[in-house]
Coordinates of N, CA and C in Angstrom, one line a residue:
S96 N 89.1 247.7 20.6 CA 88.0 248.2 21.3 C 88.4 249.5 22.1
S97 N 87.5 250.4 22.2 CA 87.8 251.7 22.9 C 87.3 251.8 24.3
V98 N 86.6 250.7 24.7 CA 86.1 250.7 26.1 C 87.2 250.6 27.1
T99 N 87.3 251.6 28.0 CA 88.4 251.5 29.0 C 87.9 251.2 30.4
K100 N 86.6 251.4 30.7 CA 86.0 251.1 32.0 C 84.6 250.5 31.8
I101 N 84.4 249.4 32.6 CA 83.1 248.9 32.8 C 82.4 249.6 33.9
E102 N 81.4 250.4 33.5 CA 80.7 251.3 34.5 C 80.0 250.5 35.6
R103 N 79.7 251.3 36.6 CA 79.0 250.8 37.8 C 77.7 250.1 37.5
S104 N 77.6 248.9 38.1 CA 76.3 248.1 37.9 C 76.0 247.6 36.5
S105 N 77.0 247.6 35.6 CA 76.7 247.3 34.2 C 76.0 246.0 34.0
F106 N 76.5 244.9 34.7 CA 75.9 243.6 34.5 C 75.2 243.1 35.7
T107 N 74.9 243.9 36.6 CA 74.2 243.5 37.9 C 73.0 242.7 37.6
K108 N 72.8 241.6 38.3 CA 71.7 240.7 38.2 C 71.4 240.1 36.8
C109 N 72.5 239.9 36.0 CA 72.4 239.2 34.7 C 72.5 237.7 35.1
S110 N 71.4 237.2 35.6 CA 71.4 235.8 36.1 C 71.6 234.8 35.0
S111 N 71.5 235.1 33.8 CA 71.7 234.1 32.7 C 73.2 234.1 32.1
L112 N 73.9 235.2 32.6 CA 75.3 235.3 32.1 C 76.2 234.2 32.6
K113 N 76.8 233.4 31.7 CA 77.6 232.3 32.2 C 79.1 232.5 31.9
K114 N 79.4 233.3 30.9 CA 80.8 233.5 30.6 C 81.0 234.9 30.0
I115 N 82.1 235.6 30.4 CA 82.4 236.9 29.8 C 83.9 237.1 29.7
E116 N 84.3 237.6 28.5 CA 85.7 238.0 28.3 C 85.7 239.5 28.2
I117 N 86.4 240.2 29.1 CA 86.4 241.6 29.1 C 87.5 242.1 28.2
P118 N 87.2 243.1 27.3 CA 88.1 243.5 26.3 C 89.5 244.0 26.9
S119 N 90.5 243.8 26.1 CA 91.9 244.1 26.6 C 92.1 245.6 26.8
S120 N 91.2 246.4 26.3 CA 91.3 247.9 26.5 C 90.8 248.3 27.9
V121 N 90.1 247.5 28.6 CA 89.5 247.9 29.9 C 90.6 247.9 31.0
T122 N 90.7 249.0 31.7 CA 91.7 249.1 32.7 C 91.0 249.2 34.1
E123 N 89.7 249.5 34.1 CA 89.0 249.6 35.4 C 87.6 249.0 35.3
I124 N 87.3 248.2 36.3 CA 85.9 247.6 36.4 C 85.2 248.3 37.6
G125 N 84.1 249.0 37.3 CA 83.4 249.8 38.3 C 82.7 249.0 39.4
Y126 N 82.2 249.8 40.3 CA 81.5 249.3 41.5 C 80.3 248.5 41.1
N127 N 80.2 247.3 41.7 CA 79.0 246.4 41.6 C 78.8 245.9 40.2
S128 N 79.8 245.9 39.3 CA 79.6 245.6 37.9 C 79.0 244.2 37.6
F129 N 79.4 243.2 38.4 CA 78.9 241.9 38.1 C 78.1 241.3 39.3
S130 N 77.6 242.1 40.2 CA 76.9 241.6 41.4 C 75.7 240.8 41.0
H131 N 75.5 239.7 41.8 CA 74.4 238.8 41.6 C 74.3 238.1 40.2
C132 N 75.4 237.9 39.6 CA 75.4 237.2 38.3 C 75.6 235.7 38.7
T133 N 74.5 235.1 39.2 CA 74.5 233.8 39.9 C 74.9 232.6 39.0
S134 N 74.8 232.8 37.7 CA 75.2 231.7 36.8 C 76.6 231.9 36.2
L135 N 77.3 232.9 36.5 CA 78.6 233.2 35.9 C 79.6 232.2 36.4
I136 N 80.2 231.5 35.4 CA 81.2 230.4 35.7 C 82.6 230.9 35.4
N137 N 82.7 231.6 34.2 CA 84.0 232.1 33.7 C 84.0 233.6 33.5
I138 N 85.0 234.2 34.0 CA 85.2 235.6 33.7 C 86.7 235.8 33.4
Y139 N 87.0 236.3 32.3 CA 88.4 236.5 31.9 C 88.7 238.0 32.0
L140 N 89.6 238.3 32.9 CA 90.0 239.7 33.1 C 91.2 240.1 32.2
P141 N 91.1 241.3 31.6 CA 92.2 241.8 30.7 C 93.5 242.0 31.3
S142 N 94.5 241.9 30.5 CA 95.9 241.9 31.1 C 96.4 243.3 31.4
F143 N 95.6 244.4 31.1 CA 95.9 245.7 31.4 C 95.1 246.3 32.5
L144 N 94.3 245.5 33.1 CA 93.3 245.9 34.2 C 94.2 246.4 35.4
I145 N 93.8 247.6 35.9 CA 94.5 248.2 37.0 C 93.7 248.1 38.3
K146 N 92.4 248.3 38.2 CA 91.6 248.4 39.4 C 90.4 247.5 39.3
I147 N 90.1 246.7 40.4 CA 88.9 246.0 40.5 C 88.2 246.7 41.7
D148 N 87.1 247.4 41.3 CA 86.4 248.3 42.3 C 85.6 247.4 43.3
S149 N 85.2 248.1 44.4 CA 84.4 247.5 45.4 C 83.1 246.8 44.9
N150 N 82.7 245.7 45.5 CA 81.6 245.0 45.1 C 81.6 244.5 43.7
F151 N 82.8 244.2 43.2 CA 83.0 243.8 41.8 C 82.0 242.7 41.4
M152 N 82.0 241.6 42.1 CA 81.1 240.5 41.8 C 80.6 239.7 43.0
P153 N 80.1 240.3 44.0 CA 79.5 239.6 45.1 C 78.3 238.7 44.7
I154 N 78.2 237.6 45.4 CA 77.0 236.7 45.2 C 77.0 236.1 43.8
C155 N 78.2 235.8 43.2 CA 78.3 235.1 42.0 C 78.6 233.6 42.4
Q156 N 77.5 232.9 42.7 CA 77.6 231.6 43.4 C 78.2 230.5 42.5
S157 N 78.3 230.7 41.2 CA 78.7 229.6 40.3 C 80.2 229.7 40.0
L158 N 80.8 230.9 40.3 CA 82.2 231.1 40.0 C 83.1 230.2 40.9
V159 N 84.0 229.4 40.3 CA 84.9 228.5 41.1 C 86.3 229.0 41.1
E160 N 86.7 229.7 40.1 CA 88.1 230.1 40.0 C 88.3 231.4 39.3
I161 N 89.3 232.2 39.7 CA 89.5 233.5 39.0 C 91.0 233.8 39.0
T162 N 91.5 234.3 38.0 CA 92.9 234.7 37.9 C 93.0 236.3 37.8
I163 N 93.7 236.8 38.7 CA 93.9 238.3 38.8 C 95.1 238.6 38.0
P164 N 95.0 239.5 36.9 CA 96.1 239.8 36.1 C 97.2 240.5 36.9
S165 N 98.5 240.4 36.4 CA 99.6 241.0 37.1 C 99.5 242.5 37.2
S166 N 98.8 243.1 36.3 CA 98.6 244.6 36.2 C 97.8 245.2 37.3
V167 N 96.9 244.4 38.0 CA 96.0 244.9 39.0 C 96.8 245.4 40.2
I168 N 96.5 246.7 40.6 CA 97.2 247.2 41.8 C 96.2 247.3 43.0
E169 N 94.9 247.2 42.8 CA 94.0 247.3 43.9 C 92.7 246.4 43.6
I170 N 92.3 245.7 44.7 CA 91.1 245.0 44.7 C 90.2 245.6 45.8
G171 N 89.1 246.2 45.4 CA 88.2 246.9 46.4 C 87.4 246.0 47.3
T172 N 86.9 246.7 48.3 CA 86.1 246.1 49.4 C 85.0 245.2 48.9
Y173 N 84.8 244.1 49.5 CA 83.7 243.1 49.1 C 83.7 242.6 47.7
A174 N 84.9 242.7 47.0 CA 85.0 242.3 45.6 C 84.4 240.9 45.3
F175 N 84.7 239.9 46.1 CA 84.2 238.5 45.9 C 83.4 238.0 47.0
D176 N 82.8 238.9 47.8 CA 82.0 238.5 48.9 C 80.8 237.6 48.5
R177 N 80.7 236.5 49.2 CA 79.6 235.5 49.0 C 79.6 234.8 47.7
C178 N 80.8 234.7 47.1 CA 81.0 233.9 45.9 C 81.2 232.5 46.5
S179 N 80.2 231.9 46.9 CA 80.2 230.7 47.7 C 80.9 229.5 47.1
S180 N 81.0 229.4 45.8 CA 81.8 228.3 45.1 C 83.2 228.6 44.8
L181 N 83.6 229.9 45.1 CA 85.0 230.3 44.7 C 86.0 229.5 45.6
K182 N 86.8 228.7 44.9 CA 87.8 227.9 45.6 C 89.2 228.3 45.4
K183 N 89.4 228.9 44.2 CA 90.8 229.2 43.8 C 90.9 230.6 43.2
V184 N 91.8 231.4 43.8 CA 92.2 232.7 43.4 C 93.7 232.7 43.0
L185 N 94.0 232.9 41.8 CA 95.4 233.0 41.3 C 95.8 234.4 41.0
F186 N 97.0 234.7 41.4 CA 97.5 236.0 41.0 C 98.7 235.8 40.0
E187 N 98.5 236.4 38.8 CA 99.6 236.3 37.9 C 100.9 236.9 38.4
S188 N 102.0 236.3 38.0 CA 103.3 236.8 38.5 C 104.0 237.5 37.3
P189 N 104.7 238.5 37.6 CA 104.9 239.2 38.8 C 103.7 240.1 39.1
S190 N 103.2 240.0 40.3 CA 102.0 240.8 40.6 C 102.4 242.2 41.0
S191 N 101.5 243.2 40.6 CA 101.6 244.6 40.9 C 100.7 245.0 42.0
L192 N 99.9 244.0 42.6 CA 98.9 244.2 43.6 C 99.5 244.9 44.8
I193 N 98.9 246.0 45.3 CA 99.4 246.7 46.4 C 98.3 246.6 47.6
T194 N 97.1 246.8 47.2 CA 96.0 246.9 48.2 C 94.9 245.9 48.0
I195 N 94.5 245.2 49.0 CA 93.3 244.3 49.1 C 92.4 244.9 50.1
G196 N 91.2 245.2 49.7 CA 90.3 245.9 50.6 C 89.6 245.0 51.6
N197 N 88.8 245.6 52.5 CA 88.1 244.8 53.5 C 87.1 243.8 52.9
F198 N 87.0 242.7 53.6 CA 85.9 241.7 53.3 C 86.0 241.1 51.9
V199 N 87.1 241.2 51.2 CA 87.2 240.8 49.8 C 86.8 239.4 49.5
F200 N 87.3 238.4 50.4 CA 87.0 237.0 50.1 C 86.1 236.4 51.1
Q201 N 85.4 237.2 51.9 CA 84.5 236.6 52.9 C 83.4 235.7 52.3
R202 N 83.1 234.6 53.0 CA 82.1 233.7 52.7 C 82.3 233.0 51.3
T203 N 83.6 232.8 51.0 CA 84.0 232.0 49.8 C 84.4 230.6 50.2
S204 N 84.7 229.8 49.3 CA 85.2 228.4 49.6 C 86.7 228.2 49.3
I205 N 87.4 229.3 49.4 CA 88.9 229.3 49.2 C 89.5 228.3 50.2
E206 N 90.3 227.4 49.6 CA 91.0 226.4 50.4 C 92.5 226.8 50.7
Q207 N 93.1 227.5 49.7 CA 94.4 228.0 49.9 C 94.6 229.2 49.0
I208 N 95.5 230.1 49.5 CA 95.7 231.3 48.7 C 97.1 231.9 49.0
E209 N 97.8 232.4 48.0 CA 99.1 233.0 48.2 C 98.9 234.5 47.9
I210 N 99.0 235.3 48.9 CA 98.9 236.8 48.7 C 100.2 237.2 48.1
P211 N 100.2 237.9 47.0 CA 101.5 238.3 46.4 C 102.4 239.1 47.3
P212 N 103.7 239.0 47.2 CA 104.7 239.8 48.0 C 104.6 241.3 47.8
S213 N 104.0 241.7 46.7 CA 103.8 243.1 46.4 C 102.8 243.8 47.3
V214 N 101.9 243.1 47.9 CA 100.8 243.6 48.7 C 101.4 244.2 50.0
I215 N 101.1 245.5 50.3 CA 101.5 246.2 51.5 C 100.4 246.6 52.3
K216 N 99.2 246.6 51.8 CA 98.0 247.0 52.6 C 96.9 245.9 52.4
I217 N 96.4 245.4 53.5 CA 95.4 244.3 53.4 C 94.3 244.7 54.4
G218 N 93.1 244.6 53.9 CA 91.9 245.0 54.7 C 91.5 244.0 55.8
K219 N 90.6 244.4 56.6 CA 90.1 243.6 57.7 C 89.1 242.6 57.2
E220 N 89.1 241.5 57.9 CA 88.1 240.4 57.8 C 88.0 239.9 56.4
I221 N 89.1 239.8 55.6 CA 89.0 239.4 54.2 C 88.7 237.9 54.1
F222 N 88.9 237.1 55.2 CA 88.6 235.7 55.2 C 87.5 235.3 56.2
K223 N 86.6 236.3 56.5 CA 85.5 236.0 57.4 C 84.6 234.9 56.8
E224 N 84.3 233.9 57.7 CA 83.5 232.8 57.3 C 84.0 231.9 56.1
C225 N 85.3 231.9 55.9 CA 86.0 231.1 54.9 C 86.3 229.7 55.6
K226 N 85.3 228.9 55.8 CA 85.4 227.7 56.6 C 86.3 226.6 56.0
L227 N 86.7 226.7 54.7 CA 87.5 225.7 54.0 C 89.0 226.1 53.9
L228 N 89.3 227.3 54.4 CA 90.7 227.8 54.2 C 91.6 226.9 55.1
K229 N 92.6 226.4 54.4 CA 93.6 225.5 55.0 C 95.0 226.0 55.0
K230 N 95.3 226.8 53.9 CA 96.7 227.3 53.8 C 96.7 228.7 53.3
L231 N 97.5 229.6 54.0 CA 97.6 231.0 53.6 C 99.1 231.3 53.6
S232 N 99.5 231.9 52.4 CA 100.8 232.4 52.3 C 100.7 233.9 52.2
I233 N 101.4 234.6 53.0 CA 101.2 236.1 53.1 C 102.6 236.8 53.3
P234 N 102.8 238.0 52.7 CA 104.1 238.6 52.8 C 104.3 238.9 54.3
S235 N 105.6 238.7 54.7 CA 105.9 238.9 56.1 C 105.7 240.3 56.6
C236 N 105.7 241.3 55.8 CA 105.4 242.6 56.2 C 104.0 242.8 56.7
L237 N 103.1 241.8 56.4 CA 101.7 241.9 56.8 C 101.4 241.0 58.1
K238 N 102.5 240.5 58.7 CA 102.3 239.6 59.8 C 101.4 240.2 60.9
A239 N 101.6 241.5 61.2 CA 100.8 242.2 62.2 C 99.3 242.2 61.9
S240 N 99.0 242.1 60.6 CA 97.6 242.1 60.1 C 96.8 240.8 60.3
I241 N 97.5 239.7 60.6 CA 96.9 238.4 60.7 C 95.6 238.4 61.6
P242 N 95.7 239.0 62.8 CA 94.5 238.9 63.7 C 93.3 239.6 63.1
S243 N 93.4 240.6 62.3 CA 92.3 241.3 61.7 C 91.7 240.7 60.4
L244 N 92.3 239.6 60.0 CA 91.8 239.0 58.7 C 90.6 238.1 58.9
A245 N 90.2 237.8 60.1 CA 89.1 237.0 60.5 C 89.2 235.6 59.9
I246 N 90.4 235.0 60.1 CA 90.5 233.6 59.8 C 89.7 232.8 60.8
P247 N 88.8 231.9 60.3 CA 88.0 231.1 61.2 C 88.8 230.4 62.3
K248 N 88.4 230.6 63.6 CA 89.1 230.1 64.7 C 88.9 228.6 64.9
N249 N 87.9 228.0 64.4 CA 87.6 226.6 64.6 C 88.3 225.7 63.6
I250 N 89.1 226.3 62.7 CA 89.9 225.4 61.8 C 91.4 225.8 61.9
K251 N 92.2 224.8 61.6 CA 93.7 225.1 61.6 C 94.1 225.5 60.2
V252 N 94.7 226.7 60.2 CA 95.2 227.2 58.9 C 96.7 227.3 59.0
D253 N 97.4 226.7 58.0 CA 98.8 226.7 57.9 C 99.2 228.1 57.3
I254 N 99.8 229.0 58.1 CA 100.2 230.3 57.6 C 101.7 230.3 57.4
Q255 N 102.0 230.7 56.1 CA 103.4 230.8 55.7 C 103.7 232.2 55.4
Y256 N 104.9 232.7 55.8 CA 105.3 234.1 55.5 C 106.3 234.1 54.3
I257 N 106.0 234.9 53.3 CA 106.9 235.0 52.2 C 107.6 236.3 52.1

């Protein structure tokens, strides 16, 4: 396939879309590409993907799990915002991820997550209203960022530095 980018808003509001496998030639997924795909259960990201743009797939309420390929270096702002069923985010190892934007995982059901050691920039309020978060592993170089992550104050989160 010769497709290298999924353009902005390509699949927005495709409410009957349940599964998609993005071609291996794709290196960038544009702004708002899968927003409001409320029935999307499975999305397979290609192994050469470099960037997940802002608002990648907010309000995809059926998505439970996603694996971020090791090639991804940036996840944009609000990428998984309000994916209310999202419980598990896995980062393939060795991860090349450097930047996680603002509000990326807010209002999800993530219970535990390990931020890859390659991450050197993390946005604000990425865990806002993540009421089920119990365990967070994060690179020690990001220790000063913890207060800005909006970890819910009414729950105890086990924070480990890697």
